Short mmCIF file of C-alpha atoms and ligand atoms in Angstrom, two decimals:
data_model
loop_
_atom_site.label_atom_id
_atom_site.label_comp_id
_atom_site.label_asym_id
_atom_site.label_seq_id
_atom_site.Cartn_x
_atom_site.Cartn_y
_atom_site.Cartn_z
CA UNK A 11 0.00 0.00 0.00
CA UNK A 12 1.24 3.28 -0.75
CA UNK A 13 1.45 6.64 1.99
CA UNK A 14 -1.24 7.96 0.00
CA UNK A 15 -2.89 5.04 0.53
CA UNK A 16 -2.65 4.33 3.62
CA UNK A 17 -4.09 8.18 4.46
CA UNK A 18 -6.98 7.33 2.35
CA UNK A 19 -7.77 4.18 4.37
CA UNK A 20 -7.23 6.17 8.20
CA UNK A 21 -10.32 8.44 6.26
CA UNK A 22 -11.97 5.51 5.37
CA UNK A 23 -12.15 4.23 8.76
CA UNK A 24 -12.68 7.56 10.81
CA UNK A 25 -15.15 9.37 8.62
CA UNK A 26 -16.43 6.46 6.32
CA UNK A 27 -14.76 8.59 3.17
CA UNK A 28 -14.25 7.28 0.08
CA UNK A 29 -11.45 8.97 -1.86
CA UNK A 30 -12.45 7.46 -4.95
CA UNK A 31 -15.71 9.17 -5.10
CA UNK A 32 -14.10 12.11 -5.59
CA UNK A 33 -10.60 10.90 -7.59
CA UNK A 34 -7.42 10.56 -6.73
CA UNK A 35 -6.36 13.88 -7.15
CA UNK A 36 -8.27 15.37 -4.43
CA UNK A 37 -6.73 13.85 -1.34
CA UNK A 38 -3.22 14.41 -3.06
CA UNK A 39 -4.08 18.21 -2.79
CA UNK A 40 -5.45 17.69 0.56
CA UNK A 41 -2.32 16.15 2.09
CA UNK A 42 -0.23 18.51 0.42
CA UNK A 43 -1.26 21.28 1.89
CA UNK A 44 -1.35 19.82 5.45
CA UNK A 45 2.26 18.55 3.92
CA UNK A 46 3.40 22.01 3.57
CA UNK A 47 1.46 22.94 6.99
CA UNK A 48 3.77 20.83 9.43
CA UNK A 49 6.67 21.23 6.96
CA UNK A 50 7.29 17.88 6.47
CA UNK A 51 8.28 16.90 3.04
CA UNK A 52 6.73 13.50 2.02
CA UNK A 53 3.12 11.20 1.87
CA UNK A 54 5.41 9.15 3.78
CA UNK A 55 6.20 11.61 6.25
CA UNK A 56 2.81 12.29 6.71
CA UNK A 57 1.24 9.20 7.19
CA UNK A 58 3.91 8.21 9.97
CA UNK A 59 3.22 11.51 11.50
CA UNK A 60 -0.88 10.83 11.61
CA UNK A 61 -0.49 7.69 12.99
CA UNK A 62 1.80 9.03 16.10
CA UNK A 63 -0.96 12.43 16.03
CA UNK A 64 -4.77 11.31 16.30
CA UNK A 65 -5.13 14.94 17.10
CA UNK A 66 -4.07 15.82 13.32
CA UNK A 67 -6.88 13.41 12.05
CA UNK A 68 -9.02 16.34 12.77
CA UNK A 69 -7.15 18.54 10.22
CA UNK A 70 -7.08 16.35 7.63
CA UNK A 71 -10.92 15.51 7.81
CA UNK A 72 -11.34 19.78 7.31
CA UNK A 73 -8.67 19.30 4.65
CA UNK A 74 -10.70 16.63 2.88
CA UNK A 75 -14.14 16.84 3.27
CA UNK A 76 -16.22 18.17 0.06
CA UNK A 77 -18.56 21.14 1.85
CA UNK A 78 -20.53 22.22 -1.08
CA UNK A 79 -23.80 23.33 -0.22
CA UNK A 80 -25.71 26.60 -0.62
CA UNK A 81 -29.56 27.60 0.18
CA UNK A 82 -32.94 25.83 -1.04
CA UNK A 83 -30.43 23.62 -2.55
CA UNK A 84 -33.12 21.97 -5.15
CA UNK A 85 -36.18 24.46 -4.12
CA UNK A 86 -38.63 21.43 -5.17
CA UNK A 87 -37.56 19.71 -2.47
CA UNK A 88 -37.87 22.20 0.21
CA UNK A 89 -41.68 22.90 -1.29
CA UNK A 90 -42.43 19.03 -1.03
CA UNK A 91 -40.75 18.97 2.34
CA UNK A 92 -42.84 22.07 3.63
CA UNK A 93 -46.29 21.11 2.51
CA UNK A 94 -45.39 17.32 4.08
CA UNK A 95 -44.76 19.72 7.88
CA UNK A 96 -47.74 21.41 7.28
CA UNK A 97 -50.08 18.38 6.83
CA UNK A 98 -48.25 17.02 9.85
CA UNK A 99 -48.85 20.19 11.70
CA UNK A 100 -52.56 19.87 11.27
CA UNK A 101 -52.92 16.83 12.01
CA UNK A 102 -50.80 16.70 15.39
CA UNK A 103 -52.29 19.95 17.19
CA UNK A 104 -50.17 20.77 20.04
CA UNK A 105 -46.81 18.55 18.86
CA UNK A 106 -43.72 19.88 17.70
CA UNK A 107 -41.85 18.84 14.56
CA UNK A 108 -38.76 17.39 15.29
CA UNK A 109 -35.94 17.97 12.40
CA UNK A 110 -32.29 16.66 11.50
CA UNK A 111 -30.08 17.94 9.08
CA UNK A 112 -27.39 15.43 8.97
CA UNK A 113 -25.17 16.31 7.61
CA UNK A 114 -25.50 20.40 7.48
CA UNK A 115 -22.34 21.44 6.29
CA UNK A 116 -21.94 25.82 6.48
CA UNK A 117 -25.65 25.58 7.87
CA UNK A 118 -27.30 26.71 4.54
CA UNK A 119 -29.50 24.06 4.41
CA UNK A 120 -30.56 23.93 8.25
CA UNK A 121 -31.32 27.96 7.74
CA UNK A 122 -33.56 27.10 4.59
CA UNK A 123 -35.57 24.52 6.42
CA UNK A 124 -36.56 26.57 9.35
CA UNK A 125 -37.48 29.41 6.74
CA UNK A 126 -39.32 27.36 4.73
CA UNK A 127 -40.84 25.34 7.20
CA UNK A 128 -42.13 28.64 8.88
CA UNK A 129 -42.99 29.94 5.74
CA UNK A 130 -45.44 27.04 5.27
CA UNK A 131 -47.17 28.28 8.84
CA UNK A 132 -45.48 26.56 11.20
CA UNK A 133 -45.16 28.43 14.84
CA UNK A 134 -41.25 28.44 15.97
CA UNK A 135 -42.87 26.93 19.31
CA UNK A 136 -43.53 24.19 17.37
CA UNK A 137 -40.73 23.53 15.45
CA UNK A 138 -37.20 22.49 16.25
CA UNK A 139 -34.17 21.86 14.03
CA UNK A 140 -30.64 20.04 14.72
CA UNK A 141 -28.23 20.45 12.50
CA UNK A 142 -24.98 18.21 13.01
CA UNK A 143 -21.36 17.93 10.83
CA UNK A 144 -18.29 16.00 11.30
CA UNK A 145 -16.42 19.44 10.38
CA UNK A 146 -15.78 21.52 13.22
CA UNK A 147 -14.98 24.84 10.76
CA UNK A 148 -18.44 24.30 8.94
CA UNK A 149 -20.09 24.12 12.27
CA UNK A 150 -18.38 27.64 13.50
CA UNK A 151 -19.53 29.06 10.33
CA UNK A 152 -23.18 27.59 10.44
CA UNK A 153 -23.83 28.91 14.09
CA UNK A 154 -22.70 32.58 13.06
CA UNK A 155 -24.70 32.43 9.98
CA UNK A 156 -22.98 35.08 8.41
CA UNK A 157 -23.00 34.23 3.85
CA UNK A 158 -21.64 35.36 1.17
CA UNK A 159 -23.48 35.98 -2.42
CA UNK A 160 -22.52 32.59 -3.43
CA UNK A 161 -24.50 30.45 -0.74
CA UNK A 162 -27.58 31.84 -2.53
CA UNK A 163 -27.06 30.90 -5.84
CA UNK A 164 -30.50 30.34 -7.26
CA UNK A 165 -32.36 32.44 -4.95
CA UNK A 166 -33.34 35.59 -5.85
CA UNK A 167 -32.40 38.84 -3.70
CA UNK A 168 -36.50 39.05 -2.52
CA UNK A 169 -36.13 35.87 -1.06
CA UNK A 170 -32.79 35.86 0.72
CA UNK A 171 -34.62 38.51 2.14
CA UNK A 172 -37.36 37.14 3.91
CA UNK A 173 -34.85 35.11 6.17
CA UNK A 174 -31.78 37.05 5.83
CA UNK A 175 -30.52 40.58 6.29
CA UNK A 176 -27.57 41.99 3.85
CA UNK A 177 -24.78 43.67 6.18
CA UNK A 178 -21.39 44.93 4.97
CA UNK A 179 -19.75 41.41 6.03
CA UNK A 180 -22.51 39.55 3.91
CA UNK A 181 -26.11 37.95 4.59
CA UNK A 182 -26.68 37.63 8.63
CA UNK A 183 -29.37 35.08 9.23
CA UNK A 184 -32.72 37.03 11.04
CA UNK A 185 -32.82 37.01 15.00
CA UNK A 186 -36.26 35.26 14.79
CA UNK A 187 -35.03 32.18 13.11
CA UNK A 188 -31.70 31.60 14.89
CA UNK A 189 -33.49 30.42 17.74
CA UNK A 190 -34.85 27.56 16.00
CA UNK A 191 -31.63 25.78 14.94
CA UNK A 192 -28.92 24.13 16.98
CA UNK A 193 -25.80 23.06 15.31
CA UNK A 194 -23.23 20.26 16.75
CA UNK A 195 -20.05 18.77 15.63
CA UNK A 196 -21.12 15.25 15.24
CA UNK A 197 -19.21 11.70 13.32
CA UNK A 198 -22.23 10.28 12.41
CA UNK A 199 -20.19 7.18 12.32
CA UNK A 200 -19.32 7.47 15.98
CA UNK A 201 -23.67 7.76 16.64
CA UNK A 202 -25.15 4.11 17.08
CA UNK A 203 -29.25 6.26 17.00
CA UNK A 204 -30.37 4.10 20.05
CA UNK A 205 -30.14 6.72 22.77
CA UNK A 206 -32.25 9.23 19.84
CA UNK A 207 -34.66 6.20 18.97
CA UNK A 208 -37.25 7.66 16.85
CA UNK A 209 -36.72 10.82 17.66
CA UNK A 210 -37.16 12.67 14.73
CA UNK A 211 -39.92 13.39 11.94
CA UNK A 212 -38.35 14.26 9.38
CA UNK A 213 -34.73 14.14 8.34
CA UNK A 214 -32.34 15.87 5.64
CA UNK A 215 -29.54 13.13 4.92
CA UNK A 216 -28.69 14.77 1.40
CA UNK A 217 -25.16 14.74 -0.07
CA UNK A 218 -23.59 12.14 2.40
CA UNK A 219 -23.95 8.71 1.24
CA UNK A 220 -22.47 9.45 -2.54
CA UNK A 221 -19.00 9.90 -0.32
CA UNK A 222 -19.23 6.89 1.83
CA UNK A 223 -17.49 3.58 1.52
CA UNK A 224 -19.66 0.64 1.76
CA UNK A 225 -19.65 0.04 5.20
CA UNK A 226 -20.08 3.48 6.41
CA UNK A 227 -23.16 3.84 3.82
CA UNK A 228 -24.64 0.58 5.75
CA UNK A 229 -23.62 2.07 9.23
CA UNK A 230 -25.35 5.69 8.73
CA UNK A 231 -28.24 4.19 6.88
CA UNK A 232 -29.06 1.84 10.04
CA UNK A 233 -28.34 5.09 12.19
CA UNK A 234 -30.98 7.03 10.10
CA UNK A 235 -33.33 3.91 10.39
CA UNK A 236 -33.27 4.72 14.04
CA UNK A 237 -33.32 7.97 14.50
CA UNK A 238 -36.62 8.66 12.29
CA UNK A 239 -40.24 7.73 13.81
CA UNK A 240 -41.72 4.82 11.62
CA UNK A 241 -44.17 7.64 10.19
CA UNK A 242 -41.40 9.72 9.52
CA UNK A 243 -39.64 10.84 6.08
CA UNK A 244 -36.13 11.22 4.53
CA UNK A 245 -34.58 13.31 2.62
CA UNK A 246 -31.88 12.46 0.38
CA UNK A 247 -30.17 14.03 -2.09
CA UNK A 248 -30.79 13.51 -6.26
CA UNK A 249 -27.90 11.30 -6.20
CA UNK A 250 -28.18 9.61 -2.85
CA UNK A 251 -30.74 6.44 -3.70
CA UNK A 252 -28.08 3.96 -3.30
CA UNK A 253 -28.40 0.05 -3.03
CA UNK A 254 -28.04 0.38 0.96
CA UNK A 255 -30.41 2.90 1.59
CA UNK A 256 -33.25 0.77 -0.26
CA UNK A 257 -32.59 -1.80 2.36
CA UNK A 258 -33.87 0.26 5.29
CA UNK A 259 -36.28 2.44 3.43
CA UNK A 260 -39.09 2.86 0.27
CA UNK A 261 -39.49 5.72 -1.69
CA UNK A 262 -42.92 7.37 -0.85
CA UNK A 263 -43.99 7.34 -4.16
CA UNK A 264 -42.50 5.15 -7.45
CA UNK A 265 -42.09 8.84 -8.70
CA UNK A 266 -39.86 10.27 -5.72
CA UNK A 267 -36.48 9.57 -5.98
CA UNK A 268 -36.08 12.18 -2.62
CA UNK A 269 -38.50 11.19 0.16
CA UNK A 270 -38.35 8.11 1.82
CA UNK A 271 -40.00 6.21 4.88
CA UNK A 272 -38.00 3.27 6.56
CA UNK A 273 -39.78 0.17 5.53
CA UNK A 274 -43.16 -1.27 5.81
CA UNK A 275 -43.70 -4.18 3.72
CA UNK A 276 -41.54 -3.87 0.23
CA UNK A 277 -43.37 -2.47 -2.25
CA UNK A 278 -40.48 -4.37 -4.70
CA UNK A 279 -41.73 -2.50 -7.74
CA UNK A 280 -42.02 1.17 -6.57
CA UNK A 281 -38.22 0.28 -5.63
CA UNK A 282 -36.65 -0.95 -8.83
CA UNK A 283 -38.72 1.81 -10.40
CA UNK A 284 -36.95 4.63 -8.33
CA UNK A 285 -33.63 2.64 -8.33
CA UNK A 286 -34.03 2.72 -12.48
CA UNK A 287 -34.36 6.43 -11.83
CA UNK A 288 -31.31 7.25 -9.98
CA UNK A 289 -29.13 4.57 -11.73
CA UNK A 290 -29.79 5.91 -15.12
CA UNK A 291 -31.10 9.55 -15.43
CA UNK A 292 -33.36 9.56 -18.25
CA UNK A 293 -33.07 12.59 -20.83
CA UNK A 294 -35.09 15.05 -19.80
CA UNK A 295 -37.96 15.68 -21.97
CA UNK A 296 -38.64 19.45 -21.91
CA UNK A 297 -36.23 22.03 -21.60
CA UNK A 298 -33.74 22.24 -19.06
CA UNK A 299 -33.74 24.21 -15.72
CA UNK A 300 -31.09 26.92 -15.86
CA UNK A 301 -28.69 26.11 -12.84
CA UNK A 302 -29.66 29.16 -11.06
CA UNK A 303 -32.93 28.03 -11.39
CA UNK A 304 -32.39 26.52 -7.94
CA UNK A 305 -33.37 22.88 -9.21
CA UNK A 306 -31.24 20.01 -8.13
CA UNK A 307 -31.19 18.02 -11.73
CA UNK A 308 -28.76 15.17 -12.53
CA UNK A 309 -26.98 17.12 -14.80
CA UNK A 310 -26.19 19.87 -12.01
CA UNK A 311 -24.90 17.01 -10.02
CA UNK A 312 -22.70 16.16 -12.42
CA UNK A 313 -22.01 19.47 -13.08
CA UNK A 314 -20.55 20.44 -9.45
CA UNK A 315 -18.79 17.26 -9.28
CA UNK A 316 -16.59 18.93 -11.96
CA UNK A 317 -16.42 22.03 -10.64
CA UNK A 318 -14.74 20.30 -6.97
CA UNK A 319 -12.51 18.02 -9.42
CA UNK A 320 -11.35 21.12 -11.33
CA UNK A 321 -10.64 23.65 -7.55
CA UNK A 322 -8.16 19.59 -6.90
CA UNK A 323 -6.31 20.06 -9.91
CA UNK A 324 -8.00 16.64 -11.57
CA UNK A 325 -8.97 18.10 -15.55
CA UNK A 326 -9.43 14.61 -16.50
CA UNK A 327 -12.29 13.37 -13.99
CA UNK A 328 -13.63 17.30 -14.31
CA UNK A 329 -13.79 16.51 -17.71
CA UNK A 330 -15.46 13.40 -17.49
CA UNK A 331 -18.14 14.89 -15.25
CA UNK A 332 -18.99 17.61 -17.65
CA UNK A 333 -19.50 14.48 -20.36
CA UNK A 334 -21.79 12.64 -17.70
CA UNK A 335 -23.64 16.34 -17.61
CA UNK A 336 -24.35 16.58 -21.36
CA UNK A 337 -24.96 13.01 -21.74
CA UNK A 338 -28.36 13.92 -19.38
CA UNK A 339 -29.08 17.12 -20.82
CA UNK A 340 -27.48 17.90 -23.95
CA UNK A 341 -27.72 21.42 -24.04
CA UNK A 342 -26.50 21.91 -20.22
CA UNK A 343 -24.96 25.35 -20.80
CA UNK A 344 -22.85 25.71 -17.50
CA UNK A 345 -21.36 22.26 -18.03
CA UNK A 346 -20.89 23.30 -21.65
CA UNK A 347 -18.66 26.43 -20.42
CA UNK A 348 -17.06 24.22 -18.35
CA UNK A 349 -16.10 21.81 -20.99
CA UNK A 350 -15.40 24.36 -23.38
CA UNK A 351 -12.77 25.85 -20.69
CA UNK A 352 -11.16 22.60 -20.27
CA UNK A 353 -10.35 22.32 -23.76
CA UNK A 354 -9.64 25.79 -24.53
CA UNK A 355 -5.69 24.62 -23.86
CA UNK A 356 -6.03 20.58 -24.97
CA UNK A 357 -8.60 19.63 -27.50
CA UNK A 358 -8.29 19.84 -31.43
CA UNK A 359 -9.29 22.83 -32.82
CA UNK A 360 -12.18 20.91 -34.88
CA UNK A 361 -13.46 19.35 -31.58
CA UNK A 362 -13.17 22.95 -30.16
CA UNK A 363 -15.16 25.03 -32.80
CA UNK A 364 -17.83 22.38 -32.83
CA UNK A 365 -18.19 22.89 -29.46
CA UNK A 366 -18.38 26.47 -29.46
CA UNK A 367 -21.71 26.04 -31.87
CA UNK A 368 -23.13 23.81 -29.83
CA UNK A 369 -22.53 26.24 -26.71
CA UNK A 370 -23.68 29.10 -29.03
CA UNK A 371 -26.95 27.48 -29.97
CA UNK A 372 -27.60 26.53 -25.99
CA UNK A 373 -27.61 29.69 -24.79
CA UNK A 374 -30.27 30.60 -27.44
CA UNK A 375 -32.78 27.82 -26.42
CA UNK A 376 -32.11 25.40 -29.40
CA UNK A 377 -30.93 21.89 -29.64
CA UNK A 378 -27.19 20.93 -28.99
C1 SAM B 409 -21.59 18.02 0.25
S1 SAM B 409 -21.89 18.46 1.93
C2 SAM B 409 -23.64 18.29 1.99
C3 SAM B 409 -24.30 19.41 2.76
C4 SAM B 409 -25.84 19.48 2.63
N1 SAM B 409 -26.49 18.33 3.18
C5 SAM B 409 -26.24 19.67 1.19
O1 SAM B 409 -26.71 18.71 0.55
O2 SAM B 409 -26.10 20.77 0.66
C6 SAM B 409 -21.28 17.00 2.76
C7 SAM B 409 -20.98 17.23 4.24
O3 SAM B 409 -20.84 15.95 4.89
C8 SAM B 409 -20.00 16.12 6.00
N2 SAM B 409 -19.56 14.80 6.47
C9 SAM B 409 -18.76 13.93 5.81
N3 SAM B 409 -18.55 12.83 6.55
C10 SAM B 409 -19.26 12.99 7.70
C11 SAM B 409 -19.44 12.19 8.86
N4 SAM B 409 -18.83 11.01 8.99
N5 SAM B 409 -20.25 12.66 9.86
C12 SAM B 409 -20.87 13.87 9.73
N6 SAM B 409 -20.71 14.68 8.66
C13 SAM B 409 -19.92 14.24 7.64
C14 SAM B 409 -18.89 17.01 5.42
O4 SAM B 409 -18.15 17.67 6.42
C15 SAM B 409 -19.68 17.97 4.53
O5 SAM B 409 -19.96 19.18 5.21
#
């Protein structure tokens, strides 16, 4: 086993990551710049030095971890999710809805759920939200609640707005809603669930499992099992309905490919239909969603997986990303700029000018 290696397999077993999900490049960037941190000058080094340091595990799971996230992240989901609390609401007079965003990253998408979920009428004596990370620098961020333009992509200026105030600094989170989320440093490998059984109604698990090794996916996905009541729902992200999480849980609907209940008898069919979904994105038939549209589509997926290859350095898996984009939705135009970047320096010039045409006749609204 190489250093690199055997840094990639400490992550694997403290944080459940799996550094192929995002390639090889990116935890060669990551050590490198703890490398240069410590001044020591080899993977080698490194690795010995880890293993004598448990403390410095901590730095190289900040180093590592992919914290993409921004507000009403896929606004269709937030809608769904708010007119699910308010049905609940009515029909539990008196409760409170109990809420888990696991993991929550900067906070963005703990903040958008106690908007939204007020939004939809319920009373902040009614509603709590915890909001947990394994990253101790995304938690400090998420409890000041302090963003920058770029956490709202999607959302328009009106609607940042209604739950957050613009400052010199950036967007401060309102006074009202602060209250109504608590944030934690949490492993939710190191969580078993059983002293939260059934705690919760509804949970956000969205953007975890695609980074998981096997194991870990299986670990948090009997943790989530636990911690939501049997009449409870997930909510997982668009590319989150993986093998393991079928095992504990159904999709609500053969249609939904986001909300989930932990299992009741199989309805087998409903399952392969949504698995069929998620496995192979069809082609979407209309017109695609701008990105700032705030829609969470495959190809946007696919589309920010490039972007965090291409901040590592890796052009190749950036580049395959992009390809995975446009094979959904051909006329994609961010993942077309993308592409048409990465080959602005590589590709033949044919390859190139066709390309720019197809860009061209994207941005107007036509086919690729
Ligand atoms: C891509 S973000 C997803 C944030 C948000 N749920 C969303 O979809 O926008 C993934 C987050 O998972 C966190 N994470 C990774 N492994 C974790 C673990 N073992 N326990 C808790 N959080 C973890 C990372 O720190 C990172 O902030």
């Amino acid at each position: 086993m190489t250093p690199l290696e055997h840094i990639g397999e400490w992550l694997a077993r403290h944080a459940g990551f799996d550094t192929a999900s995002v390639g090889p490049g990116h935890l060669k960037a990551a050590v490198q710049r703890r490398l240069r941190h410590l001044a020591l000058d080899s993977e080698a080094a490194y690795a010995g030095f880890l293993e004598k340091h448990p403390e410095e595990g901590d730095e190289l799971v900040e180093a590592t971890m992919v914290r993409e996230t921004r507000f009403f992240r896929d606004a269709a989901v937030f809608e769904a999710a708010g007119q699910w609390a308010a049905d609940w609401s009515r029909s539990h007079p008196g409760q409170t809805l109990r809420v888990l965003s696991l993991p929550c990253a900067s906070g963005e998408e703990a903040w958008s759920l106690a908007a939204c979920l007020t939004a939809h009428g319920l009373h902040p004596d009614r509603l709590r939200i915890e909001a947990r990370d394994i990253s101790a620098e995304a938690i400090t961020a998420a409890r000041e609640g302090l963003y920058q333009a770029s956490s709202f992509r999607g959302v328009s200026h009106a609607d940042r707005a209604r739950f957050a105030r613009e400052t010199p600094e950036g967007w401060r989170i309102l006074d009202p809603l602060r209250p109504l989320v608590t944030f934690q440093r949490r492993n939710i490998l190191e969580d078993s669930g059983d002293a939260e059984s059934s705690s919760y109604h509804l949970i956000f698990c969205r953007n975890l499992l695609i980074y998981l090794v096997h194991s870990a996916r299986l670990r948090v996905v009997g943790t989530l099992h636990r911690l939501l009541k049997p009449e409870g729902r997930l909510v997982i992200g668009s590319g989150d309905l993986l093998p393991e999480l079928l095992e504990r849980f159904a999709p609500v609907r053969p249609a939904s490919s986001f909300a989930l209940t932990p299992h009741r008898p199989l309805d087998l069919a409903a399952v392969e239909t949504a698995a069929r979904a998620a496995a192979v994105p069809a082609r979407p038939a209309a017109p695609p969603a701008e990105e700032t549209s705030g829609e969470e589509t495959p190809e946007a997926q696919y589309y920010e997986r490039a972007r965090v290859f291409l901040q590592n350095g890796d052009e190749r898996h950036a580049e395959r990303s992009c390809r995975q984009a446009l094979y959904v939705n051909p006329v994609h135009v961010p993942s077309l700029e993308l592409l048409s970047e990465l080959w602005s320096h590589r590709a033949p010039q044919r390859l190139r000018r066709a390309l720019h045409g197809r860009l061209h006749r994207a941005r107007r609204g036509g086919a690729a």
